[in-house]
Short mmCIF file of C-alpha atoms in Angstrom, two decimals:
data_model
loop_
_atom_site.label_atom_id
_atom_site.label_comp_id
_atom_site.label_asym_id
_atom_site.label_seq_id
_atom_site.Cartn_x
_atom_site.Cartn_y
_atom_site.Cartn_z
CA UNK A 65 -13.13 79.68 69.07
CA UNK A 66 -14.23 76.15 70.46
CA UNK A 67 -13.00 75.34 73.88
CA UNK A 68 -11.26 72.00 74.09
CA UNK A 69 -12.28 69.92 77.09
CA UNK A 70 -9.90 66.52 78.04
CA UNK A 71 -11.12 62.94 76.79
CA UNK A 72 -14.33 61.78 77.88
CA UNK A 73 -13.35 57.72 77.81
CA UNK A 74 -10.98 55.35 77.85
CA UNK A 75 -9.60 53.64 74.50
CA UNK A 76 -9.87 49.94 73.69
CA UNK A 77 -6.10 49.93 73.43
CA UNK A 78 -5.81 50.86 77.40
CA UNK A 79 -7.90 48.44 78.70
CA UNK A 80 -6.35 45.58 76.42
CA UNK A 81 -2.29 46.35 77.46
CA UNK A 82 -1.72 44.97 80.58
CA UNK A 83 1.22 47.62 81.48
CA UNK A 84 -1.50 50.19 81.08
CA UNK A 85 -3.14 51.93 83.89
CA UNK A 86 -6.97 51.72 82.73
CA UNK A 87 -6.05 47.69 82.61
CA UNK A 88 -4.73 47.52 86.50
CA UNK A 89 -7.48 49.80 87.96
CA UNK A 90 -10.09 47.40 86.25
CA UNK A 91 -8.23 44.53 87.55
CA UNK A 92 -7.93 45.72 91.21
CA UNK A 93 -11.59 46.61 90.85
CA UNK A 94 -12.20 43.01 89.57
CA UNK A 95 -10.53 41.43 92.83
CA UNK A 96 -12.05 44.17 95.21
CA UNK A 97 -15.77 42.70 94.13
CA UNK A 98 -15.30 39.26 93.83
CA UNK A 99 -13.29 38.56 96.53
CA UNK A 100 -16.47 37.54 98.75
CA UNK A 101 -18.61 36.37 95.72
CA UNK A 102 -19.99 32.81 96.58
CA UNK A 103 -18.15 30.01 94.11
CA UNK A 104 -21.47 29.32 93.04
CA UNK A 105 -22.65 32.37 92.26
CA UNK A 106 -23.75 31.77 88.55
CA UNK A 107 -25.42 28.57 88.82
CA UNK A 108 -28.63 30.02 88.71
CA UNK A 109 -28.41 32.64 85.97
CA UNK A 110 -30.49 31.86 83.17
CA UNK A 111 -28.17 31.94 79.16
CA UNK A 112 -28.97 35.29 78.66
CA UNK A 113 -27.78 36.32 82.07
CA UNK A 114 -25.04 34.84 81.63
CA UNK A 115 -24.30 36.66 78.20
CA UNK A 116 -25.01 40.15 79.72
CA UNK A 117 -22.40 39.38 82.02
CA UNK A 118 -19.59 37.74 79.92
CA UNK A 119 -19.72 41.06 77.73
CA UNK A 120 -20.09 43.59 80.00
CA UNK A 121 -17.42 42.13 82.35
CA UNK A 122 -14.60 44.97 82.99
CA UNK A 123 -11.97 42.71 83.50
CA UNK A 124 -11.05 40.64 81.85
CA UNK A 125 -11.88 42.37 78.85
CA UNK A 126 -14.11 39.96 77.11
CA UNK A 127 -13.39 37.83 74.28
CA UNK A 128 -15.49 38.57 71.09
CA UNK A 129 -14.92 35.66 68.94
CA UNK A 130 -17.68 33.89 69.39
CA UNK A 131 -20.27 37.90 68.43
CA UNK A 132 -20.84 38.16 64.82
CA UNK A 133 -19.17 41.04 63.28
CA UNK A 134 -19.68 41.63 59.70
CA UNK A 135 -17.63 44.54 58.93
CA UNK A 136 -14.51 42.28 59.66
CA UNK A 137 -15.57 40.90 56.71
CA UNK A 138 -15.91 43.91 54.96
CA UNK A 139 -12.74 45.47 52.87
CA UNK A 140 -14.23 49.09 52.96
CA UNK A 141 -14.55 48.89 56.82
CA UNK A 142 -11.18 48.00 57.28
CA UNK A 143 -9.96 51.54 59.17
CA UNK A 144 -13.30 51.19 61.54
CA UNK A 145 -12.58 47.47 62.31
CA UNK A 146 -9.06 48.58 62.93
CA UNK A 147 -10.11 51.49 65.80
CA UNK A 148 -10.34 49.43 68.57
CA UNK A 149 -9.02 46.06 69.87
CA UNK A 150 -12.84 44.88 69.87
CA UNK A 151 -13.35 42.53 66.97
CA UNK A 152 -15.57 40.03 66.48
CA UNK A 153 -15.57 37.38 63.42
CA UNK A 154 -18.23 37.56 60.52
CA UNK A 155 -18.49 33.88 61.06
CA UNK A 156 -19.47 33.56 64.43
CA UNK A 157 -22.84 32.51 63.98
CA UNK A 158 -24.82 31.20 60.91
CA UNK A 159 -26.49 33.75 58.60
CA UNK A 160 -27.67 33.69 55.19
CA UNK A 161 -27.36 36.53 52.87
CA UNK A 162 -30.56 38.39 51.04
CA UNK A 163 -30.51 41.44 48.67
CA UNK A 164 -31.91 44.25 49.28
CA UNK A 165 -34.75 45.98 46.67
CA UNK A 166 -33.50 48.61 44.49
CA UNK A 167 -34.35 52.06 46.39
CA UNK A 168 -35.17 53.45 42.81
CA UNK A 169 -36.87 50.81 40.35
CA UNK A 170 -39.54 49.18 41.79
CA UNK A 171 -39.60 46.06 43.34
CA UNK A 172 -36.26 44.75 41.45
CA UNK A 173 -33.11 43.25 43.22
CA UNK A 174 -30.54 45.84 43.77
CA UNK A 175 -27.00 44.88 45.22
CA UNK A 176 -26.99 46.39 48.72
CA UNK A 177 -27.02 43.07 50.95
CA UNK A 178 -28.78 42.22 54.44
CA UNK A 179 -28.62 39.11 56.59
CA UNK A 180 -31.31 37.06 58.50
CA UNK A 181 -30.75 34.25 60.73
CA UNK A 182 -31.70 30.89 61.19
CA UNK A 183 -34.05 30.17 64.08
CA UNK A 184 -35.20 33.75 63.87
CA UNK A 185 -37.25 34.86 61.87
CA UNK A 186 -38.33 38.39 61.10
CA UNK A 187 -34.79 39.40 62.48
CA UNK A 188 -32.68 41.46 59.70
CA UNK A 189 -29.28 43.24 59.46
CA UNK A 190 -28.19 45.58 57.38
CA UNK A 191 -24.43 46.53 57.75
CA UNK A 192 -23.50 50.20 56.77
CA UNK A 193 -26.62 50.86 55.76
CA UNK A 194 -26.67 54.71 56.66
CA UNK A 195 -24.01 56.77 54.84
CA UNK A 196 -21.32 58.37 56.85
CA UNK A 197 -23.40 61.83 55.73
CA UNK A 198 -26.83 60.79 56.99
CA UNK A 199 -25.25 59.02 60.40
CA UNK A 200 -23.91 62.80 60.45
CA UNK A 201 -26.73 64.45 60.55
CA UNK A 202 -28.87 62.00 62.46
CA UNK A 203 -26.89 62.54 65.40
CA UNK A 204 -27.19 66.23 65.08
CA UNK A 205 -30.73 66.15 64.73
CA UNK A 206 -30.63 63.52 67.96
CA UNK A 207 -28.84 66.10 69.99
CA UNK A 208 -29.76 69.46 68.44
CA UNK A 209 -33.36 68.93 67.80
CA UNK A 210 -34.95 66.53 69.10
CA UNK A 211 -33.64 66.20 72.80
CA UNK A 212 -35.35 69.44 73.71
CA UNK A 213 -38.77 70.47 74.08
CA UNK A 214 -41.62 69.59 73.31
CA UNK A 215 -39.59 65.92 73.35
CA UNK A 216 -39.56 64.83 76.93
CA UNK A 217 -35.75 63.93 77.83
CA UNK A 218 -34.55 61.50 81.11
CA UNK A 219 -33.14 64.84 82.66
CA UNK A 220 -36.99 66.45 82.32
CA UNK A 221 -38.46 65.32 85.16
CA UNK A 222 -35.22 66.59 87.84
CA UNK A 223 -33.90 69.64 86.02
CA UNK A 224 -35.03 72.92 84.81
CA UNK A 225 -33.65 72.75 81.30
CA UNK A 226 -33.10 75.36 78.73
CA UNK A 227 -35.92 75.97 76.52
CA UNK A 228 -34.13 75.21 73.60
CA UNK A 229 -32.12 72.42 74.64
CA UNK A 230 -29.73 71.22 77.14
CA UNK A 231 -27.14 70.48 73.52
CA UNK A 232 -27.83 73.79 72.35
CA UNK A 233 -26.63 75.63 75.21
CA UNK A 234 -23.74 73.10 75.63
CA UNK A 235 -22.73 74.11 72.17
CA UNK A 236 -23.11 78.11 72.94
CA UNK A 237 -20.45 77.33 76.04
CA UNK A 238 -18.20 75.33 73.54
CA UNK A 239 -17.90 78.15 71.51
CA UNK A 240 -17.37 80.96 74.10
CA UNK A 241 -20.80 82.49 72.87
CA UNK A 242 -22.14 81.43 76.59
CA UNK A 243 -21.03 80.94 80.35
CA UNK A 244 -20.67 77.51 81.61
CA UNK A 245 -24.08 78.36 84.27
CA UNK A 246 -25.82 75.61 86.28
CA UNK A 247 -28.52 74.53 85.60
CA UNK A 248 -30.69 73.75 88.89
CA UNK A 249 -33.40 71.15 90.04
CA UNK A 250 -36.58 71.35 89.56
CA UNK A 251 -37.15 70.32 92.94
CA UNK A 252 -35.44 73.41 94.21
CA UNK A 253 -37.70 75.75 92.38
CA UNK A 254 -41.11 74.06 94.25
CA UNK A 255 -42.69 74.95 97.12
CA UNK A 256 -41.01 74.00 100.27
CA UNK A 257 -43.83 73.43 102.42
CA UNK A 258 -44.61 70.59 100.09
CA UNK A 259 -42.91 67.73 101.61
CA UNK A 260 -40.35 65.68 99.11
CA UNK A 261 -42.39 62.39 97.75
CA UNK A 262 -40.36 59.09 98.71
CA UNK A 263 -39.14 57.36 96.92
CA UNK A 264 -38.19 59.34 94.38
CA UNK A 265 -36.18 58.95 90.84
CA UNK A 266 -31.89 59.58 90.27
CA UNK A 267 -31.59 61.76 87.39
CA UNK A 268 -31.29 58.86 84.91
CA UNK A 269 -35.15 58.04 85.51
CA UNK A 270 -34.29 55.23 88.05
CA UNK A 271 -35.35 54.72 91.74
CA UNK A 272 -32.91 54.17 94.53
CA UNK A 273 -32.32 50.47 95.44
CA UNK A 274 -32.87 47.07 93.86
CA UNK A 275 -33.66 47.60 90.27
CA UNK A 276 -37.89 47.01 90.29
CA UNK A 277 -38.85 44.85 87.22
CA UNK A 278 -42.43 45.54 85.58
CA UNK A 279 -43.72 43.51 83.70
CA UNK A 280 -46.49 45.24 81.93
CA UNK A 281 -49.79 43.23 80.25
CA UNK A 282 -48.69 43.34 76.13
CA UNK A 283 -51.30 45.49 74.39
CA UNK A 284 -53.29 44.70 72.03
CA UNK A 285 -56.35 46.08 70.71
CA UNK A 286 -58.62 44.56 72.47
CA UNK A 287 -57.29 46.04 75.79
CA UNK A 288 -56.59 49.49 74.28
CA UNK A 289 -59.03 51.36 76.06
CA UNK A 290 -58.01 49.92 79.42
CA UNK A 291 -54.72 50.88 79.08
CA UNK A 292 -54.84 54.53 77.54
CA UNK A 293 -57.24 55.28 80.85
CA UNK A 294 -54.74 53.79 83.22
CA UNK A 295 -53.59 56.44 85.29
CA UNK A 296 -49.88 57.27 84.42
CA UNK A 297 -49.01 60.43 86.92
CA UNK A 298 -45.53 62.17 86.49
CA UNK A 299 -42.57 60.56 88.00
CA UNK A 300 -41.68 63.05 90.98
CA UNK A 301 -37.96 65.40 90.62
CA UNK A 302 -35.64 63.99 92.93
CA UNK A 303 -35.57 66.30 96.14
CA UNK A 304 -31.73 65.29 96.44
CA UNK A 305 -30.01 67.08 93.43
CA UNK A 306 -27.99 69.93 93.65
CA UNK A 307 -27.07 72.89 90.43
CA UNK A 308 -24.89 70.95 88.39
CA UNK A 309 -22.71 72.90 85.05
CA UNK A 310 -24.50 72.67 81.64
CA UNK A 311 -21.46 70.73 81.20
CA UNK A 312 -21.47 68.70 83.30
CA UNK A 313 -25.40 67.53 82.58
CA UNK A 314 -24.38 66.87 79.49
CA UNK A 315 -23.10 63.34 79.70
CA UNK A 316 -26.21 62.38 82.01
CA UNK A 317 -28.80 62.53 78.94
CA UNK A 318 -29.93 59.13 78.45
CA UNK A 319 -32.93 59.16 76.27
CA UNK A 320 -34.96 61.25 74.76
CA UNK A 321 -38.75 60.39 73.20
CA UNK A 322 -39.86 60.47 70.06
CA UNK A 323 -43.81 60.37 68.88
CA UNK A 324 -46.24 59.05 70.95
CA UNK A 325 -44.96 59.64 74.53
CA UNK A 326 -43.80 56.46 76.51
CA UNK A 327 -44.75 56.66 79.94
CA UNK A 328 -41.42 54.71 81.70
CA UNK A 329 -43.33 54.09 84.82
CA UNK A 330 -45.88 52.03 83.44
CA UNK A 331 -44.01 51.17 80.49
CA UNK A 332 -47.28 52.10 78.54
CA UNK A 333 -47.80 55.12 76.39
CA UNK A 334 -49.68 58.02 77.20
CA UNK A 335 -52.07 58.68 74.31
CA UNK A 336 -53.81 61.74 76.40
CA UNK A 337 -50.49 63.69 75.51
CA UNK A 338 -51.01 63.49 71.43
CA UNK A 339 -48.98 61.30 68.52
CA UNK A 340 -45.94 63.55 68.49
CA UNK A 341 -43.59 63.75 65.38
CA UNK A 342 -41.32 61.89 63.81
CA UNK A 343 -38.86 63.79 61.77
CA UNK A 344 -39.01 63.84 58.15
CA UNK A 345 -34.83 62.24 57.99
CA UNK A 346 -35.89 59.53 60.41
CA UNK A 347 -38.81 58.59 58.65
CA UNK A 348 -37.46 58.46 55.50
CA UNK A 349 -34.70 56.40 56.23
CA UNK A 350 -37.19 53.71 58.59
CA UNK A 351 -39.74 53.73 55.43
CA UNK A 352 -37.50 53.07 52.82
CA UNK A 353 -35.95 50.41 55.39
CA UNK A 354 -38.50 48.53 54.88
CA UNK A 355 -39.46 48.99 51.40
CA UNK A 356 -36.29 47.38 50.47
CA UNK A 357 -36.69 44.06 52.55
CA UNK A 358 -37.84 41.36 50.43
CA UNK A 359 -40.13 39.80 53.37
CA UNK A 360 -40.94 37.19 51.55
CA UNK A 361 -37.14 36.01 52.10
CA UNK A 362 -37.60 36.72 55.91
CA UNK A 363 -40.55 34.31 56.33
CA UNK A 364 -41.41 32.21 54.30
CA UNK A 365 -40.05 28.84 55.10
CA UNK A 366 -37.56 30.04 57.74
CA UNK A 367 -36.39 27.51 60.48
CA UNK A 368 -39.02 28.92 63.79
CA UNK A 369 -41.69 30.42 62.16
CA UNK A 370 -43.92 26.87 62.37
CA UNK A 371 -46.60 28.32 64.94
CA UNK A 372 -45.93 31.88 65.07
CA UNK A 373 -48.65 34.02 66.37
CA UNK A 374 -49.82 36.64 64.11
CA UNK A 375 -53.03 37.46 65.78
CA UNK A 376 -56.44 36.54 64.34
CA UNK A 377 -55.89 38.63 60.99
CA UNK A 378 -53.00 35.84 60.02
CA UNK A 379 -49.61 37.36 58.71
CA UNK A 380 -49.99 40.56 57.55
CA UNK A 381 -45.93 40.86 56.18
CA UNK A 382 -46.91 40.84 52.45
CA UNK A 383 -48.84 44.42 53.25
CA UNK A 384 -45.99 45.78 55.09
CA UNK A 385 -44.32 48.04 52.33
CA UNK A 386 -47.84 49.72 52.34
CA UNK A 387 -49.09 49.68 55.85
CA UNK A 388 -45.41 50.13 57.46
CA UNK A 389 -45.97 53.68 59.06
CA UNK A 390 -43.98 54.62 62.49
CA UNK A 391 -45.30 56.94 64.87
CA UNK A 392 -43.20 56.46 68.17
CA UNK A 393 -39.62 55.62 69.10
CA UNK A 394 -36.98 56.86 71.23
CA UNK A 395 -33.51 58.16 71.03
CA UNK A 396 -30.91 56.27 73.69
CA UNK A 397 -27.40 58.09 74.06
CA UNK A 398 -25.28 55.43 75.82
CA UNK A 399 -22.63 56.26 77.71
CA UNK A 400 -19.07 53.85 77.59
CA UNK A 401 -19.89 52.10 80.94
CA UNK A 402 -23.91 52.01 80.33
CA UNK A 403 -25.77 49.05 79.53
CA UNK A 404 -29.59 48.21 78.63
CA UNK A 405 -30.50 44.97 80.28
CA UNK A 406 -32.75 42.42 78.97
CA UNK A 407 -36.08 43.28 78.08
CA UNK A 408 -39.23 42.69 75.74
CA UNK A 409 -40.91 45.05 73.75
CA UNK A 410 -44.83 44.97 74.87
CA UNK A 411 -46.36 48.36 74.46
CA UNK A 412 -47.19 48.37 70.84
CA UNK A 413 -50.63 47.54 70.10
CA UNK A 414 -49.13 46.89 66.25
CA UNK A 415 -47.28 43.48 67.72
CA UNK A 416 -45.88 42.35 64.59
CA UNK A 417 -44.69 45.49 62.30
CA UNK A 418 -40.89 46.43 61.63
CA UNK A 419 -38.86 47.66 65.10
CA UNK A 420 -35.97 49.73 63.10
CA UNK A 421 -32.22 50.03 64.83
CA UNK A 422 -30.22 52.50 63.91
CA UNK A 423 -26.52 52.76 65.55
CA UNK A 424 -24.69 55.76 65.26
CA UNK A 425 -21.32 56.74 67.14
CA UNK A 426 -19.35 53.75 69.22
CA UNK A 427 -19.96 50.25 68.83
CA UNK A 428 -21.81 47.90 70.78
CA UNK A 429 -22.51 44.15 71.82
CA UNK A 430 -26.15 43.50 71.29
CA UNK A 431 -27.83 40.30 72.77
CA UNK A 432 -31.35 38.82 71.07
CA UNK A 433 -32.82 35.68 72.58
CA UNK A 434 -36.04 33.84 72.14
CA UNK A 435 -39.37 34.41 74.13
CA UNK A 436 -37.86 33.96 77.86
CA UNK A 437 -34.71 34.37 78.70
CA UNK A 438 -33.94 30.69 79.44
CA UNK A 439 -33.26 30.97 75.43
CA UNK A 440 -29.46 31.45 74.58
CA UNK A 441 -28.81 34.86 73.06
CA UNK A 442 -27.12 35.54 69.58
CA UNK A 443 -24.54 37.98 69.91
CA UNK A 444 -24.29 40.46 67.14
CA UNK A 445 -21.03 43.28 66.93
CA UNK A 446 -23.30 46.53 65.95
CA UNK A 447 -20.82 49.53 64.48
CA UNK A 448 -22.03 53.22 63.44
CA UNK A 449 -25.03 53.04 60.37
CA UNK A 450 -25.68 49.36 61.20
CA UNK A 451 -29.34 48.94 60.87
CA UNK A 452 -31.23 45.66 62.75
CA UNK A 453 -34.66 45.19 62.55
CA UNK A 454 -37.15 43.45 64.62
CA UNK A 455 -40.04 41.64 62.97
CA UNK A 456 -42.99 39.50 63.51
CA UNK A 457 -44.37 38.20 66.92
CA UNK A 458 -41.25 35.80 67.58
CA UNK A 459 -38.78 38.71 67.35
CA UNK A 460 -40.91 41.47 67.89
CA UNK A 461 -41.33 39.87 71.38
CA UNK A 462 -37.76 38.29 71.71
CA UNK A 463 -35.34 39.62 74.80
CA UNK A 464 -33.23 41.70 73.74
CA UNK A 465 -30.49 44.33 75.36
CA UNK A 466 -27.12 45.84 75.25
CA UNK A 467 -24.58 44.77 77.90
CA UNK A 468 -22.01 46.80 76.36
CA UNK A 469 -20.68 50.03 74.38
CA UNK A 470 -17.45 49.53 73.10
CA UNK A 471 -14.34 51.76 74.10
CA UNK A 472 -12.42 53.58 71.11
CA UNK A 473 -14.74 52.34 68.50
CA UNK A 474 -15.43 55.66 66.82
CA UNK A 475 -15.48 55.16 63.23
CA UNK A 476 -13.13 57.13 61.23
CA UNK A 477 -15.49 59.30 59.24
CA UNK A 478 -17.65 60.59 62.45
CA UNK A 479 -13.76 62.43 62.97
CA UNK A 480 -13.70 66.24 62.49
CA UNK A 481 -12.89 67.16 59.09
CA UNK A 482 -11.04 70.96 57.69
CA UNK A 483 -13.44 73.51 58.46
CA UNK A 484 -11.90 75.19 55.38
CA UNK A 485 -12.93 71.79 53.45
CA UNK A 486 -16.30 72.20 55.13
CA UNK A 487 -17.86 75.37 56.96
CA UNK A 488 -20.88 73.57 57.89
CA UNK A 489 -19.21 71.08 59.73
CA UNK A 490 -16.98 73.50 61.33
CA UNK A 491 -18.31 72.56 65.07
CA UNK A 492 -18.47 68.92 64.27
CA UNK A 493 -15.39 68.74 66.73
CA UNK A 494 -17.47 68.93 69.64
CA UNK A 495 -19.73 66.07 68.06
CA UNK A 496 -16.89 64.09 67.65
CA UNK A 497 -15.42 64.64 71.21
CA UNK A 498 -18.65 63.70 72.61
CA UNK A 499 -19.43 60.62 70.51
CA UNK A 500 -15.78 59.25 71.47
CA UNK A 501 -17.71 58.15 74.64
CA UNK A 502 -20.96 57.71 73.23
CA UNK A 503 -23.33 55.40 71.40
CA UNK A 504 -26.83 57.05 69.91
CA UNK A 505 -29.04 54.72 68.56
CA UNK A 506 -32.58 55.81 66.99
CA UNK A 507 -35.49 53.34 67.20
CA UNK A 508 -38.73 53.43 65.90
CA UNK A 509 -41.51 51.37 66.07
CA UNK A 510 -45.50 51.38 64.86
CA UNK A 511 -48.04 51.42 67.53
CA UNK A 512 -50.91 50.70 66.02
CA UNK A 513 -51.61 48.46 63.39
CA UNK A 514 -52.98 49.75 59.81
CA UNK A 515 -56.72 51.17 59.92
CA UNK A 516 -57.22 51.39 64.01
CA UNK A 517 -58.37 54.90 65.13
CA UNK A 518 -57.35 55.20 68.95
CA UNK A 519 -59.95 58.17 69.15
CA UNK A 520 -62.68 56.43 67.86
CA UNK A 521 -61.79 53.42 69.82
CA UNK A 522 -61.31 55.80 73.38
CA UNK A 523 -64.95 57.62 72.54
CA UNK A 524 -66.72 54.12 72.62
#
C-alpha cells in the first residue's frame, strides 16, 4: 500500500482567481515588501535583471505573452498547454525552423523539427523531443540512481544520508516497507571539541547572508594545470541543523552531480576525484542530440556569428557529430518557488561543444542573454522533454538562468497510469505527486575538447 501525503504546491489556477486564497496571501505579501521599496528602485537593474524579476514576481502573476512557447502552437500538446493558466505565444519572438537528421539513415533530412534564433547563434530548441516513456524513466534514474552515492548530492555535505539514496528510502516509507526515521547532521556525528567553522553552508549549499558572486577565470587549456592544482577543500556541514524526517529532506534535494565532480565553491572541477559516469540513457539521448543537428544550419551565415571566438583551432562545429562526447553535467530538481539566477558557464576547458537541456516534470521560464548582462534576454516557455542546447563561444558563454518554475504545469502523461495496465509503473504515483511541485532538468556538457589528455597534461 502507498501512503498518500497532501499536495506539495499550489496550482496555476489558484494563483490566477482573484477570489482564491493562494491569490490574496501573494498579494498581501506583495504590499508587506514593497511598501518601503524606494520609487526608484529599478533604475539601475541591468535588462536581464529586470527579466528575472518580471517572471519570477509572485504577484501579480506575470504576463507571458511576450516568452516564446511553442507547444501553443502545437495540436498534440494541446492537454499540456491546457494544465495551467501559464501560456506563452509561439510567436513571441522570431525563430526560424530547421529539420532535424534522420536518427536512422545517415545524414538525410528526417521530419522531427528544431528552432534557432536570430542573433544567436549556436542556440537550438527542440520541442518534445524526449518521449513521454524516456522523460519517464529519466526522472527515475535522476532520483533513484543517480542522486545517491558515489554522486555527490547538495544535502552531502550537512546530512548523513542513506547509502543507497535519500529517494530510495523515501520510496521504502511510501510504501509502508520503512519508518518515516530522521535522518541527522553530519555535524552532529563529529567531534565536539572541534569547534564549528564560520561561516558555514544552509543545507541547499549556500552561505548565510548576501548572496557572494564568484566569478571564476574561464578555463582553457592553457591554464589547465593551474586550475586542477587549485586547492578546492570540502565545504564544511552546517553546525546549525537539527534530525529532520526522510520526508521531510526530501523536497530540499537540489542538485545532484554527474561525471567529473564540480567543485561549487570554486566553481571549478575537481579532476583529483576521477571522470565519473554518465549513464548509458543520458548519453544516448545527448549523442544522438547532436547527431541530428544539421550545424551547418546553426552557423553558417547566422545574424552574430561575424567575430565569434573559436579559439586558435578556428570552428571546429563540422567535427562535432564525431568529437561530441560528454563527460560531466548535473541534475537540478527545482522546487515551485526556486529560481537559478543569471550566470555563465566557464568551467569547461571544451568552450565551444554542445551544452544539452533536458526538462522533465513542471514548466519553466528560461532567460538567455548575450555576453553581459546589459544584453536583453530572450524568454523561452520550456515544458517536460523540451530539449535546448547551447553552442559555440557566443552561447556557450551567454547568461543564462531560470527565474521561474511554473505552478500546475505537469504534463498529462507524467500522471499515474492503472497499475493493472502497467505493474512496472505501479509506484509511479509517488513520482507524480512529487513532480507536481517539481522541475528536473538533466544537463550535460564536454569538458575537454577532442584529443586533450588531462593526465598527461597534470604529469608535465
Amino acid at each position: 500500500m502507498i501512503a498518500t501525503t497532501s499536495a506539495q504546491s499550489t496550482s496555476a489556477d489558484d494563483i490566477h482567481d482573484p477570489s482564491s486564497a493562494a491569490y490574496k496571501k501573494a498579494r498581501r505579501k506583495y504590499f508587506k515588501s514593497t511598501r518601503n521599496r524606494p520609487p526608484q528602485v529599478d533604475a539601475d537593474w541591468t535588462p536581464f535583471r529586470a527579466a528575472e524579476k518580471k517572471y519570477k514576481a509572485r504577484f501579480p502573476p506575470p504576463d507571458l505573452s511576450d516568452v516564446l512557447d511553442l507547444a501553443a502552437a502545437d495540436p498534440a500538446r494541446g492537454d499540456e498547454v491546457a494544465r495551467g493558466k501559464w501560456k506563452g505565444r509561439a510567436d513571441a519572438v522570431p525563430y526560424e525552423e530547421i529539420l532535424l537528421r534522420d536518427a536512422h539513415s545517415g545524414g538525410s533530412k528526417g521530419t522531427r523539427r528544431a528552432y534557432v534564433f536570430p542573433g544567436k547563434p549556436g542556440l537550438v530548441l527542440l520541442p518534445s523531443y524526449v518521449s513521454p516513456t524516456e522523460q519517464r524513466r529519466l526522472i527515475r534514474w535522476a532520483l533513484s540512481e543517480q542522486a545517491r552515492h558515489p554522486n555527490e548530492t547538495n544535502l552531502d555535505t550537512h546530512y548523513v544520508l542513506p547509502p543507497d539514496g535519500l529517494w530510495n528510502q523515501y520510496m521504502r516509507v511510501r510504501k509502508g516497507e520503512s519508518e518515516d526515521v530522521e535522518i541527522l547532521p553530519r555535524a552532529a556525528l563529529q567531534s565536539h571539541a572541534q569547534p564549528p567553522p564560520e561561516p558555514t553552508e544552509h543545507a541547499n549549499g549556500e552561505v548565510p547572508g548576501p548572496r557572494k558572486l564568484i566569478s571564476n577565470e574561464p578555463a582553457s587549456p592553457e591554464n589547465f594545470a593551474k586550475l586542477a592544482t587549485t586547492p578546492k577543500p570540502p565545504a564544511p556541514p552546517s553546525a546549525s541543523l537539527h534530525p529532520v524526517l526522510t520526508s521531510a529532506l526530501v523536497p530540499r534535494l537540489r542538485w545532484a552531480n554527474v561525471g567529473w565532480y564540480y567543485h561549487w565553491g570554486t566553481k571549478q572541477y575537481d579532476f583529483t576525484r576521477g571522470p565519473g559516469e554518465i549513464a548509458g540513457m543520458v548519453r544516448k539521448v545527448c549523442k544522438g542530440v547532436v547527431k541530428r543537428i544539421p550545424w551547418e544550419r546553426v552557423f553558417c551565415g547566422r545574424e552574430g556569428d561575424e567575430g565569434m571566438d573559436w579559439g586558435p583551432s578556428g570552428p571546429d562545429w563540422m567535427d562535432w557529430q564525431e568529437t561530441y562526447e560528454p563527460d560531466a553535467g548535473i541534475v537540478n530538481f527545482y522546487q515551485t518557488k526556486d529560481t537559478l539566477m543569471a550566470h555563465v558557464d566557464r568551467s569547461e576547458l571544451s568552450a565551444t561543444s554542445p551544452l544539452v537541456s533536458m526538462s522533465l516534470g513542471c514548466a519553466a521560464v528560461f532567460l538567455i542573454g548575450g555576453l553581459t548582462r546589459d544584453d536583453p534576454p530572450t524568454p523561452i516557455l520550456l515544458r517536460s522533454g523540451d530539449v535546448v542546447v547551447m553552442s559555440g563561444p557566443a552561447c556557450r558563454r551567454a547568461y543564462h538562468g531560470v527565474p521561474r518554475i511554473l505552478e500546475g504545469t505537469l504534463p498529462p502523461h507524467l500522471e499515474s497510469v492503472d497499475p493493472q495496465e502497467s505493474e512496472e509503473e505501479a509506484d509511479w504515483e509517488i513520482y507524480e505527486e512529487y513532480l507536481r511541485g517539481t522541475r528536473v532538468n538533466v544537463n550535460v556538457r564536454q569538458v575537454f575538447p577532442k584529443g586533450f589528455d588531462p593526465t598527461v597534461d597534470l604529469k608535465q
